[in-house]
Tab-separated table of C-alpha atoms in Angstrom:
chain	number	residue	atom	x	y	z
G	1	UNK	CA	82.782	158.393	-53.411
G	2	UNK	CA	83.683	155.988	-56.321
G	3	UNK	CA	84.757	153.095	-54.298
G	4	UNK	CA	80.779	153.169	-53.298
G	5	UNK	CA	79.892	152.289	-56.626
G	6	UNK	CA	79.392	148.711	-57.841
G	7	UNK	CA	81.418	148.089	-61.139
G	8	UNK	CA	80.537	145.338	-63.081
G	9	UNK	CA	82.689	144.532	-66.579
G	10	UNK	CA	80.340	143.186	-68.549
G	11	UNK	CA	82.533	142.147	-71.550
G	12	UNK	CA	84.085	139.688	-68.864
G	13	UNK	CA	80.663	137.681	-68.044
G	14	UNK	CA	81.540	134.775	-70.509
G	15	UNK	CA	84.283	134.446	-68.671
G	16	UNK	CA	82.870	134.634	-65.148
G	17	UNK	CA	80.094	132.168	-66.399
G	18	UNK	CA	82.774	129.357	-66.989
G	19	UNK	CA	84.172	130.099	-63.378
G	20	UNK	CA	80.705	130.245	-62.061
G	21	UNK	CA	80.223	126.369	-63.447
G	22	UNK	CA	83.457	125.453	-61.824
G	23	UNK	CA	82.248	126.946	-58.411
G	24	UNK	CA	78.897	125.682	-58.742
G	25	UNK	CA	79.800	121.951	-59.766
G	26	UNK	CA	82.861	122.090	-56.611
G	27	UNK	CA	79.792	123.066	-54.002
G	28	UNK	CA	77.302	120.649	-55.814
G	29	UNK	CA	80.396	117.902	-54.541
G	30	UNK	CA	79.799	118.927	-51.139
G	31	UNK	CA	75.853	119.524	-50.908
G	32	UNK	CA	76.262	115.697	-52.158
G	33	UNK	CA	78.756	114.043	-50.257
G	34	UNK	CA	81.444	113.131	-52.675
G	35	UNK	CA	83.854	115.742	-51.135
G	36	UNK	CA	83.782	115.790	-47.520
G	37	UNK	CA	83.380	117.990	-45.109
G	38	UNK	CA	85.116	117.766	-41.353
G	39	UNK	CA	82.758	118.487	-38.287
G	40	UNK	CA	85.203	118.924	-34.812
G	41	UNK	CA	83.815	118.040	-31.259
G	42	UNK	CA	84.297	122.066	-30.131
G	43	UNK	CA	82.282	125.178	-31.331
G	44	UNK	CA	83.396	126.514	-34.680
G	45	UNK	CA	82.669	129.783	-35.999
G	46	UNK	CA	83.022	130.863	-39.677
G	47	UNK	CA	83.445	134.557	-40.109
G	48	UNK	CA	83.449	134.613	-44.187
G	49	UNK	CA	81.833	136.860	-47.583
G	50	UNK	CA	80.676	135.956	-50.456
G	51	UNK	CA	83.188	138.741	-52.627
G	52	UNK	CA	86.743	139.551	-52.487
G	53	UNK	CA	87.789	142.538	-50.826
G	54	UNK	CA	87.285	143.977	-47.286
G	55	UNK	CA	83.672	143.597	-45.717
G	56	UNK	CA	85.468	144.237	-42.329
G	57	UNK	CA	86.101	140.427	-41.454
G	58	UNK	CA	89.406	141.200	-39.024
G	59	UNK	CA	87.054	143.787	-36.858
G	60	UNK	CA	83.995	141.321	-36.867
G	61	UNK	CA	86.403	138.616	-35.566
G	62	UNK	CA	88.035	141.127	-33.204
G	63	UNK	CA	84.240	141.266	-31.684
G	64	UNK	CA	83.999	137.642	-31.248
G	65	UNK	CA	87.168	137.602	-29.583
G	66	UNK	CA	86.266	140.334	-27.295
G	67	UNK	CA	83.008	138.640	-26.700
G	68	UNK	CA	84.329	135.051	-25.898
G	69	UNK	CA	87.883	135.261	-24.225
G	70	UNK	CA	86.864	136.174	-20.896
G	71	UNK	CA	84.800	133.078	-20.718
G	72	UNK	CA	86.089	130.561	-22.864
G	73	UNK	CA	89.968	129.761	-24.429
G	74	UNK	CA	89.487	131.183	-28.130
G	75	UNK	CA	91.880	130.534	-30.783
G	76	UNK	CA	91.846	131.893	-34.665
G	77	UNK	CA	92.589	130.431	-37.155
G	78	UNK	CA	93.365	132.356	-40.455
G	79	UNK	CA	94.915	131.540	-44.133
G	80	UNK	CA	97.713	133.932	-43.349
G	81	UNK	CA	97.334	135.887	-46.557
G	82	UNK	CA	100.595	137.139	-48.423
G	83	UNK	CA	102.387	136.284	-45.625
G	84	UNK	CA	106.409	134.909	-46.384
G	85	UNK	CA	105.125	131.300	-44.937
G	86	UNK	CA	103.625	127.795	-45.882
G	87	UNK	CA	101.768	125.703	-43.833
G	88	UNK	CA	100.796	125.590	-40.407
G	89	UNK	CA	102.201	128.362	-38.204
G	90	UNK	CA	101.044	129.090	-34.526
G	91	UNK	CA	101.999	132.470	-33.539
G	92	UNK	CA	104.650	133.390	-30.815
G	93	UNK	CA	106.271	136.891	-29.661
G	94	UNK	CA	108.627	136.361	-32.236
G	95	UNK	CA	106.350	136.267	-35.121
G	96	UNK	CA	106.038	139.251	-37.709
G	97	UNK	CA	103.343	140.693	-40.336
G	98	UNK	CA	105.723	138.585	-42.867
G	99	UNK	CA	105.665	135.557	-41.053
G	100	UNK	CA	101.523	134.982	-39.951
G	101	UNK	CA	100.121	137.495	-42.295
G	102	UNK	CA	99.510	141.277	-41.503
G	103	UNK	CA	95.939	140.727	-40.463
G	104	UNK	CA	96.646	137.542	-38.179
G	105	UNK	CA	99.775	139.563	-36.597
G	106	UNK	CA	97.064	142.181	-35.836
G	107	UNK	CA	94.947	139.997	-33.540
G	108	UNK	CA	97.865	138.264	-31.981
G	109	UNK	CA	99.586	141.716	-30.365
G	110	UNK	CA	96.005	142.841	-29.785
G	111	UNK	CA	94.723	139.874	-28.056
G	112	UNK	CA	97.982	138.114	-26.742
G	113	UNK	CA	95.733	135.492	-24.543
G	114	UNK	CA	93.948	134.390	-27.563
G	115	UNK	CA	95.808	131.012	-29.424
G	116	UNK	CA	96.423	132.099	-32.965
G	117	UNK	CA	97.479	130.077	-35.832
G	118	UNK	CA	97.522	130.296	-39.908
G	119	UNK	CA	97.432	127.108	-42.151
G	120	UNK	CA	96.245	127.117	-45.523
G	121	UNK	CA	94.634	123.626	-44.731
G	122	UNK	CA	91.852	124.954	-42.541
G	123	UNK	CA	91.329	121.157	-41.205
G	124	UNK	CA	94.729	120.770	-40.543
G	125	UNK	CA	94.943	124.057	-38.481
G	126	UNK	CA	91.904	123.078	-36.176
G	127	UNK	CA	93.827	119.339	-35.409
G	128	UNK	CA	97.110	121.223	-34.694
G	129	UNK	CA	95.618	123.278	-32.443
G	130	UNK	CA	92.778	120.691	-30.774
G	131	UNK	CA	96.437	118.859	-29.773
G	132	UNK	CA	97.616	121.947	-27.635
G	133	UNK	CA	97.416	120.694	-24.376
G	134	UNK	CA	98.116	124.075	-21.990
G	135	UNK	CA	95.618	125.563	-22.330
G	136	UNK	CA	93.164	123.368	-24.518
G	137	UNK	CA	91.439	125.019	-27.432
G	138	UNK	CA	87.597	125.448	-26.539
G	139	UNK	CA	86.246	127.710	-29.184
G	140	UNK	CA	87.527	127.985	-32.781
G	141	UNK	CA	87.353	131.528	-35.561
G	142	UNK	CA	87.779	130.326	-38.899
G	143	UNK	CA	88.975	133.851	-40.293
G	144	UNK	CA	87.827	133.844	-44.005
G	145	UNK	CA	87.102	130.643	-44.296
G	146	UNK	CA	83.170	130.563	-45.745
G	147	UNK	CA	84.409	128.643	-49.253
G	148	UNK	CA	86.908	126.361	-47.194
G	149	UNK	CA	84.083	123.724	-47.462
G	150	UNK	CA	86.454	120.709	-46.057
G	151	UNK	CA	85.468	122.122	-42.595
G	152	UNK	CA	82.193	121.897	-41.671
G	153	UNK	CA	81.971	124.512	-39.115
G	154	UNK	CA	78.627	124.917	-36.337
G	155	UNK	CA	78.005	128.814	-37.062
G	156	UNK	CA	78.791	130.428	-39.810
G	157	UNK	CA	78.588	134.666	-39.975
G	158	UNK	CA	78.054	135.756	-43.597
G	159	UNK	CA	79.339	139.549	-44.192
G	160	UNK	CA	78.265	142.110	-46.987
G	161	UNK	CA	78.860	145.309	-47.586
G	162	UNK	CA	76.293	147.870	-47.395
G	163	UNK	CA	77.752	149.892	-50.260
G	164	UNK	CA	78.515	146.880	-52.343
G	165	UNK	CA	75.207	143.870	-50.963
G	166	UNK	CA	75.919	140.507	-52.593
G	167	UNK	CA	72.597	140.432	-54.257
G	168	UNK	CA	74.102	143.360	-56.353
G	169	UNK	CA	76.931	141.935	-57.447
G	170	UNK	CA	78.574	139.392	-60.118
G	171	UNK	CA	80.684	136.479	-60.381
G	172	UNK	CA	84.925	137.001	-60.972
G	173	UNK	CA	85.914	138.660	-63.025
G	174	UNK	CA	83.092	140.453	-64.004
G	175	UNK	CA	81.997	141.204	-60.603
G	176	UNK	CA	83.642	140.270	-57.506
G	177	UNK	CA	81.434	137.193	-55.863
G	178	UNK	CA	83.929	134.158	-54.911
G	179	UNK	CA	80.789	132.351	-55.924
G	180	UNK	CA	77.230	132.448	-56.723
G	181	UNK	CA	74.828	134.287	-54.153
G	182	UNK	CA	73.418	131.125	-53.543
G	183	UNK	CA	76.270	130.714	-51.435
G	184	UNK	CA	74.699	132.763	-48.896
G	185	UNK	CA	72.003	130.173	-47.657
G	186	UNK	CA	75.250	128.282	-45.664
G	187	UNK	CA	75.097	130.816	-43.433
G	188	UNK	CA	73.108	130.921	-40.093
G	189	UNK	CA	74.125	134.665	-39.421
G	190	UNK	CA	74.100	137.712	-42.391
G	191	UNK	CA	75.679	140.988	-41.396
G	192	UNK	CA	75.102	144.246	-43.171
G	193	UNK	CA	78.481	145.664	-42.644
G	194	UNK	CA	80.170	149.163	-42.976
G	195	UNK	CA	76.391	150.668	-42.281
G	196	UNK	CA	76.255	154.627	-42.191
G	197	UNK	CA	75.400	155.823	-38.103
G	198	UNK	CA	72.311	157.238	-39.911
G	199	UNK	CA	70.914	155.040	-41.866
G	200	UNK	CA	67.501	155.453	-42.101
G	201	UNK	CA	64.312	152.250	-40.951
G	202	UNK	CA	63.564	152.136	-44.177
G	203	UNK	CA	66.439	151.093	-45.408
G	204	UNK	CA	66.929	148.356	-43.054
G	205	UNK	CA	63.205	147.279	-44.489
G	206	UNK	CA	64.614	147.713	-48.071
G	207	UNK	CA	67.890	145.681	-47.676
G	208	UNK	CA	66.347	142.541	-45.752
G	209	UNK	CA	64.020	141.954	-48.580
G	210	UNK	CA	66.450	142.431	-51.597
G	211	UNK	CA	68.915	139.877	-49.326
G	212	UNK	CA	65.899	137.562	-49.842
G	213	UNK	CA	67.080	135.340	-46.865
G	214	UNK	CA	65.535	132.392	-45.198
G	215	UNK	CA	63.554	132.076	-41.863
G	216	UNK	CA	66.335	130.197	-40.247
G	217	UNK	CA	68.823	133.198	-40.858
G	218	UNK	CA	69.356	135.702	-39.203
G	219	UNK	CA	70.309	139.596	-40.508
G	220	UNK	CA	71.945	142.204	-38.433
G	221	UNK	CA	73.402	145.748	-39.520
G	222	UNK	CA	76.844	146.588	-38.140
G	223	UNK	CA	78.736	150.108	-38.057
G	224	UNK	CA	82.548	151.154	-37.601
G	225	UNK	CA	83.195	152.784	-34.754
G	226	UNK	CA	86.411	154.733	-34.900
G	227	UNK	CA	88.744	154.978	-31.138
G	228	UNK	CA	91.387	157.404	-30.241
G	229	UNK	CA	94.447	157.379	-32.542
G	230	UNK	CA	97.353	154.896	-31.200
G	231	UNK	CA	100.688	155.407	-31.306
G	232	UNK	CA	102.312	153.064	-33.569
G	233	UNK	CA	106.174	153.453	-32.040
G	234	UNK	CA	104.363	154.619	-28.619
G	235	UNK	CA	108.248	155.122	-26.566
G	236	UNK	CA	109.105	158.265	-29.310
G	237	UNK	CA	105.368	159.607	-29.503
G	238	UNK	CA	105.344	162.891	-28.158
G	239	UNK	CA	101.476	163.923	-28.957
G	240	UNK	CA	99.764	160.996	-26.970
G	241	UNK	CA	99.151	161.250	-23.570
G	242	UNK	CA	101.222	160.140	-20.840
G	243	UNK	CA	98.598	157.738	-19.257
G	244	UNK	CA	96.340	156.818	-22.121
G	245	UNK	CA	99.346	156.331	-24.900
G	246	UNK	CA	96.161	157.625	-27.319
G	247	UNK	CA	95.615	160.731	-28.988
G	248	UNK	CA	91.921	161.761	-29.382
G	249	UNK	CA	90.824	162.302	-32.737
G	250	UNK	CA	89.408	166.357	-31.573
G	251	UNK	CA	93.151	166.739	-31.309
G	252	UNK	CA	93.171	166.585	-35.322
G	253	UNK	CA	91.811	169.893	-35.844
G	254	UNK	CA	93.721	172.470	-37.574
G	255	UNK	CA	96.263	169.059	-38.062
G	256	UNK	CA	97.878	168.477	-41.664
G	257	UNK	CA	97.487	164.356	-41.969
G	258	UNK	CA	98.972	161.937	-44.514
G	259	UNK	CA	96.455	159.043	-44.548
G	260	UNK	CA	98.555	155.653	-45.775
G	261	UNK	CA	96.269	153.155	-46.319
G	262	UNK	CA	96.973	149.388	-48.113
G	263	UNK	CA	92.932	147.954	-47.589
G	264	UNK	CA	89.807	147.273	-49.679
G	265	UNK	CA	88.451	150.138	-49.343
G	266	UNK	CA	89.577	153.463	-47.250
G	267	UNK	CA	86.432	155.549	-47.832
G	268	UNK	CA	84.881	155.560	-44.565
G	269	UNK	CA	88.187	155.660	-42.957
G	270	UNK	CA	88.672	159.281	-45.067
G	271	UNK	CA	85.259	159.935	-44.475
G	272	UNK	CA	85.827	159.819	-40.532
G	273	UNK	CA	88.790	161.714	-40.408
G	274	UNK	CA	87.308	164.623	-42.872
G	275	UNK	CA	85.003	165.039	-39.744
G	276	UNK	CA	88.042	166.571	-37.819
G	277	UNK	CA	89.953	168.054	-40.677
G	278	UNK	CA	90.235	169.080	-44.532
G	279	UNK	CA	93.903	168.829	-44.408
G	280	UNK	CA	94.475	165.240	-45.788
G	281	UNK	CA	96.362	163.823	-48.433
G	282	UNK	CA	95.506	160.146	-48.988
G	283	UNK	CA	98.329	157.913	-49.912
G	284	UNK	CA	96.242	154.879	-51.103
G	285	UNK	CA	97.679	151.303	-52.040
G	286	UNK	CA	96.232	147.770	-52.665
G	287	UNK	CA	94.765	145.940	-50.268
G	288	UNK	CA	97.832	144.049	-47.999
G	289	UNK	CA	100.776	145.763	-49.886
G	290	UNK	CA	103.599	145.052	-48.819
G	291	UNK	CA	105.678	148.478	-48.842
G	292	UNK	CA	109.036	148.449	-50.203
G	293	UNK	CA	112.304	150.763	-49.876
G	294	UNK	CA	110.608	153.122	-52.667
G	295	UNK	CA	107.175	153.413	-50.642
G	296	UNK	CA	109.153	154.362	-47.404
G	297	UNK	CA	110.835	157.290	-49.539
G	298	UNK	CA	107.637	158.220	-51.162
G	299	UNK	CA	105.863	158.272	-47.589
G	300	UNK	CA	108.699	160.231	-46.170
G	301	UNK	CA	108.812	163.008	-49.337
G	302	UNK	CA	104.448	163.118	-48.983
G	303	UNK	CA	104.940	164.388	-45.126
G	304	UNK	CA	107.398	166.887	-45.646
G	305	UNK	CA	105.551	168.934	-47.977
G	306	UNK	CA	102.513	169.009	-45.671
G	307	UNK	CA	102.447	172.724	-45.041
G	308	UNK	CA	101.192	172.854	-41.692
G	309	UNK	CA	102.700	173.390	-38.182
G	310	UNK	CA	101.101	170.324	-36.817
G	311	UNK	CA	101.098	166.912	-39.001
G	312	UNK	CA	100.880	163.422	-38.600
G	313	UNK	CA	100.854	160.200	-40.401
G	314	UNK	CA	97.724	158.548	-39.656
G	315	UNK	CA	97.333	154.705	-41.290
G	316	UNK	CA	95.165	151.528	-40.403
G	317	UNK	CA	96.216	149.083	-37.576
G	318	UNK	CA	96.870	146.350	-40.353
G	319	UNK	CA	99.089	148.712	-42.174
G	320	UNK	CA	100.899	149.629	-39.114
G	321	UNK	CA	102.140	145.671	-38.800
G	322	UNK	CA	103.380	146.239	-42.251
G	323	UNK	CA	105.002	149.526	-41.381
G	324	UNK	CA	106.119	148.251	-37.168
G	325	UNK	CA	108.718	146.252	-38.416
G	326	UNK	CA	110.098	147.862	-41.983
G	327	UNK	CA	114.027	148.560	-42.242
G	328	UNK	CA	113.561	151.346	-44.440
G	329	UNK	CA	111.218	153.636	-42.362
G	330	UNK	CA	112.829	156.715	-41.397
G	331	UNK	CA	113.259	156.959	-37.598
G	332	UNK	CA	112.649	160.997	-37.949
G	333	UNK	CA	108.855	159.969	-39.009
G	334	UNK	CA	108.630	157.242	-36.428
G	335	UNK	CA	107.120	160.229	-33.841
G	336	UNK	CA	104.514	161.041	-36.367
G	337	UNK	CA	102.423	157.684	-37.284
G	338	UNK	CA	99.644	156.801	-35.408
G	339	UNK	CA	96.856	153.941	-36.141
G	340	UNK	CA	93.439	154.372	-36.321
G	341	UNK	CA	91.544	151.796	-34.431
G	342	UNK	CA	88.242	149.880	-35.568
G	343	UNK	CA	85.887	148.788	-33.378
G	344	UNK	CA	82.480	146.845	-34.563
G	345	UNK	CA	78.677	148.430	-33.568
G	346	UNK	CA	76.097	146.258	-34.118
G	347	UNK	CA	72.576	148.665	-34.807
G	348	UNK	CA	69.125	148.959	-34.557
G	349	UNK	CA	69.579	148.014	-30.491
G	350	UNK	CA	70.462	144.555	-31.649
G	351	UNK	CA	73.546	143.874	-29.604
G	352	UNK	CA	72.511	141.810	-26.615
G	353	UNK	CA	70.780	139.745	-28.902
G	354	UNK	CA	72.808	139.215	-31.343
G	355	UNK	CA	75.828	138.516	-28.441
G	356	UNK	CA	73.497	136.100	-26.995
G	357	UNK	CA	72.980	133.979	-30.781
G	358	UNK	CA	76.924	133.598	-30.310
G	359	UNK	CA	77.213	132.760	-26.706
G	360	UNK	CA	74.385	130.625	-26.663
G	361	UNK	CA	75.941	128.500	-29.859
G	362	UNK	CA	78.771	128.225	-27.667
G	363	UNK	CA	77.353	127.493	-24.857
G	364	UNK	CA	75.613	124.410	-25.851
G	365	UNK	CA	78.440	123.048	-28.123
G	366	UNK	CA	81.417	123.038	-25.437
G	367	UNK	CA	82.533	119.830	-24.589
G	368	UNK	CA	83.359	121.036	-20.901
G	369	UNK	CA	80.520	122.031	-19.190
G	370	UNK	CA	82.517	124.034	-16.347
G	371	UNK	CA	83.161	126.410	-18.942
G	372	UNK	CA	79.500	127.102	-19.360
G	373	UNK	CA	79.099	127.580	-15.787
G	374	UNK	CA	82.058	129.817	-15.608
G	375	UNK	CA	80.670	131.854	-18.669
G	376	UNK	CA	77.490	131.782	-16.649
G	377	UNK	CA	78.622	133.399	-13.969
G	378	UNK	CA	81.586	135.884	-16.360
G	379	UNK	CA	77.404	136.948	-17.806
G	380	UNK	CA	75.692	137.630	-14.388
């Protein structure tokens, strides 16, 4: 697909050359001391990319939370992108998509437990939320945070994307590198992300040499990994089933689907769902759109002239936040729209491994040691 190829405008290089002096002069302040960075006295963990666009940083996160809440109080801490908000805002049962962010309002009704806050000012964030008392903060994700050099965090997990690798692309707005790929030597931990299920050992070989990183890093490959279909208004769904609340993706054969997606990138999401069925018509906006009155009649028009007997509307989980809570959606599609989950796979059998680089970090940098022995005994 087209989205797999890496554009570069070259008539805009003069321009991404003065940005690239700006970048490089604002990190030379840091490597140097004259602006400062923030170190905190509990485990903090970077999840970040070099580019703009999606290299699947919400799912990577969503692993680390998976991987670390059983053992150890986790909170997030995001930007809170687009959302309708300034400053620091911790999340509650009342918050929205517009209030935290779509991506942040994800996490928080998938992982309820988990303390989750946005604030612009990263080190303001992680002191608003060291001061919660009940329960105490023990482990901190920085959500996009790898140019938010004020904090200075312990690990930091650099993503790429396999069809678009840093080392292949160019500074804004030429390209779409934040900044330079010398950038990437910050990080302790490289992921390859958005990997096909196939890809072949030579690839792997191919990729770790043109990332070109050093000995102290180190590279893993991740996959998506694609669950059953969730209801998004789950009390009017009549296709998922009665104990599960999910509807298997084999149950989308022979199934018209409108595909409404607002991300990066929804070619492997289209890609997945071809596997099932041809019958798709993919409604495609930017990445965090905020749908208006005139989407919700454009949505509604799309799925009525799907010809088949069965049909759904099938979108991403961030999406769905967008779409949970919107005045204008027509309550006669509300039966129809399901999310498609994304869970993370890390490859080449390098899971336990990998799970043990963030544990162990973890481990050894949390202040209460009762917590390690608990974790201890969460592992065993």
């Amino acid at each position: 697909m087209d989205e797999h190829f890496i554009k570069i405008h070259k008539w805009l290089y003069p321009v991404s050359w003065i940005y690239g002096a700006v970048v490089t002069v604002r990190n030379k302040l840091f490597d140097w001391g004259f602006l400062r960075s923030k170190s905190f006295d509990v485990p903090v963990i970077c999840i970040g990319n070099l580019s703009v666009g999606g290299t699947g940083k919400t799912p990577h996160t969503e692993y680390l939370i998976k991987l670390l809440r059983n053992s150890y109080h986790v909170a997030v801490l995001s930007r809170g992108y687009k959302r309708h908000s300034r400053g620091y805002v911790l999340a509650t049962s009342q918050s929205t998509a517009h209030s935290i962010g779509d991506e942040p309002y994800q996490m928080y009704t998938k992982f309820p437990s988990v303390t989750l806050a946005v604030d612009e000012n990263r080190c303001h964030g992680i002191e608003q939320l060291l001061a919660i008392k009940e329960p105490s903060v023990e482990v901190v994700l920085l959500d996009d945070a790898f140019q938010h050099r004020y904090v200075k965090p312990g690990l930091s997990i650099l993503l790429t994307d396999y069809h678009r690798l840093f080392c292949d692309d160019t500074l804004l707005p030429a390209g779409r590198l934040r900044e330079s790929v010398n950038g990437k030597n910050r990080a302790q931990i490289v992921i390859v992300t958005k990997c096909p299920q196939d890809i072949k050992p030579i690839d792997y070989n191919i990729i770790t040499k043109r990332l070109n990183l050093y000995p102290y890093q180190q590279l893993y490959f991740s996959s998506f990994r694609y669950g059953n279909l969730q209801p998004v208004f789950p009390s009017v769904a009549p296709k998922a089933d009665s104990l599960t609340n999910e509807l298997p993706l084999s149950a989308l054969v022979n199934t018209d689907i409108l595909l409404v997606t607002g991300i990066a990138s929804p070619a492997r999401m289209l890609e997945e769902l071809k596997t099932y069925t041809d019958q798709i018509d993919l409604f495609s906006f930017e990445d965090h759109h905020h749908f208006n009155h005139r989407d919700m009649l454009q949505i509604k028009e799309r799925f009525k002239r799907l010809k088949g007997e069965h049909k759904l509307i099938v979108t991403t989980e961030k999406d769905a936040t967008r779409l949970i809570h919107h005045p204008a959606l027509s309550e006669e599609l509300k039966p129809f729209i399901y999310a498609l989950p994304i869970e993370i796979e890390i490859l080449q059998n390098q899971q336990d491994k990998f799970n043990q680089h963030i544990i162990g970090y973890v481990r050894e940098n949390t202040r209460n040691s009762s917590f390690s022995e608990r974790e201890d005994a969460h592992q065993s």
